[in-house]
Amino acid sequence: GQQLNQSPQSMFIQEGEDVSMNCTSSSIFNTWLWYKQDPGEGPVLLIALYKAGELTSNGRLTAQFGITRKDSFLNISASIPSDVGIYFCAGQEGEAGGTSYGKLTFGQGTILTVHP
Amino acid sequence: SAVISQKPSRDICQRGTSLTIQCQVDSQVTMMFWYRQQPGQSLTLIATANQGSEATYESGFVIDKFPISRPNLTFSTLTVSNMSPEDSSIYLCSVERLGSGSPLHFGNGTRLTVT
């Protein structure tokens, strides 16, 4: 089956620093998603990307859908303590809004720690 | 986005017993999925809950171990049968509304510990 390689596995940064993480796939996805998971909770959707080359921002977060459709990155600018958590990339095979449903393939996660 | 409620939020169970997890959505959704997140791991899809028919299971997961029901468009259950310590995980329900352009959203999960 498809596999996603997410890196780095963990990051320890100072408040105010920028963060970058990425995912690569052995095959193509039609949608890339980025989720954040806090302890004791389910993943919360941060950004969804639907087109190759698409660059999307959500506040301090920016994510891009790679041209080859096999990779994506997430940047967080000016990190703050509440950015702490586990970030997951996920690829969806089905087309967004289409007739086919999409089951997600998840990366291994990036554990982010922000020191005040 | 849909509000997804899972019950129970956590449980501690003895090996050999079974636990049924409920997922309730506040509005009708097209697709419902069940995921497992083992300790310190990523999420893995168990199955797609199909309304009015048998669930579609992913490789490595079988109906006898994880029976699933979906009687309507807002509710599904996942049963973890004949549990062993290896079943200790977070079990998550997720939903998708086809045609909405909205990707998968997740409930808060059920944290299961098997002793």
Short mmCIF file of C-alpha atoms in Angstrom, two decimals, chain A residues 31 33 35 37 39-45 48 50 86 88-89 92 95-109, chain B residues 10 31 33 35 37 40-45 48 50 56 58 90 92 96-109 111:
data_model
loop_
_atom_site.label_atom_id
_atom_site.label_comp_id
_atom_site.label_asym_id
_atom_site.label_seq_id
_atom_site.Cartn_x
_atom_site.Cartn_y
_atom_site.Cartn_z
CA THR A 31 -5.48 15.66 -1.89
CA LEU A 33 -4.17 17.32 4.35
CA TYR A 35 -3.79 17.77 10.92
CA GLN A 37 -3.43 16.39 17.39
CA PRO A 39 -3.16 15.00 23.85
CA GLY A 40 -6.45 13.22 24.48
CA GLU A 41 -8.09 14.59 21.37
CA GLY A 42 -8.67 13.59 17.80
CA PRO A 43 -6.78 15.16 14.90
CA VAL A 44 -8.00 18.61 13.89
CA LEU A 45 -7.76 19.67 10.26
CA ALA A 48 -6.41 21.02 2.90
CA TYR A 50 -6.47 20.01 -3.65
CA ILE A 86 1.70 16.27 16.96
CA PHE A 88 0.27 14.70 10.76
CA CYS A 89 0.26 14.87 7.02
CA GLN A 92 -6.30 11.16 0.15
CA GLU A 95 -11.10 13.42 -5.54
CA ALA A 96 -12.42 16.09 -3.22
CA GLY A 97 -16.12 16.61 -3.71
CA GLY A 98 -16.26 13.80 -6.24
CA THR A 99 -18.19 10.60 -6.25
CA SER A 100 -15.37 8.50 -4.89
CA TYR A 101 -14.69 8.50 -1.20
CA GLY A 102 -11.24 9.03 0.18
CA LYS A 103 -9.62 7.00 2.86
CA LEU A 104 -6.57 8.66 4.32
CA THR A 105 -2.98 7.47 4.49
CA PHE A 106 -1.18 9.18 7.37
CA GLY A 107 2.43 10.11 7.92
CA GLN A 108 4.17 9.08 11.13
CA GLY A 109 3.73 12.50 12.70
CA ARG B 10 -12.00 5.99 27.48
CA MET B 31 -19.11 8.34 4.60
CA PHE B 33 -14.70 5.56 8.78
CA TYR B 35 -9.35 4.43 12.47
CA GLN B 37 -4.05 4.85 16.59
CA GLY B 40 2.86 6.62 19.89
CA GLN B 41 1.86 5.72 16.36
CA SER B 42 0.05 7.23 13.44
CA LEU B 43 -3.52 6.52 12.37
CA THR B 44 -4.47 3.42 10.41
CA LEU B 45 -7.79 2.89 8.69
CA THR B 48 -15.38 2.06 6.00
CA ASN B 50 -21.38 1.47 4.89
CA THR B 56 -15.42 -2.61 3.95
CA GLU B 58 -8.71 -2.81 5.16
CA ILE B 90 -7.21 5.06 20.48
CA LEU B 92 -11.33 7.22 16.10
CA GLU B 96 -16.90 12.84 5.12
CA ARG B 97 -19.71 14.55 3.31
CA LEU B 98 -19.31 13.83 -0.39
CA GLY B 99 -19.84 16.78 -2.67
CA SER B 100 -19.16 19.26 0.12
CA GLY B 101 -15.50 19.63 -0.72
CA SER B 102 -14.85 19.08 2.93
CA PRO B 103 -12.27 16.45 3.84
CA LEU B 104 -12.27 14.07 6.76
CA HIS B 105 -13.04 15.30 10.26
CA PHE B 106 -12.41 13.25 13.36
CA GLY B 107 -14.06 12.67 16.70
CA ASN B 108 -12.03 12.87 19.90
CA GLY B 109 -11.55 9.14 19.95
CA ARG B 111 -8.87 5.53 24.48
#
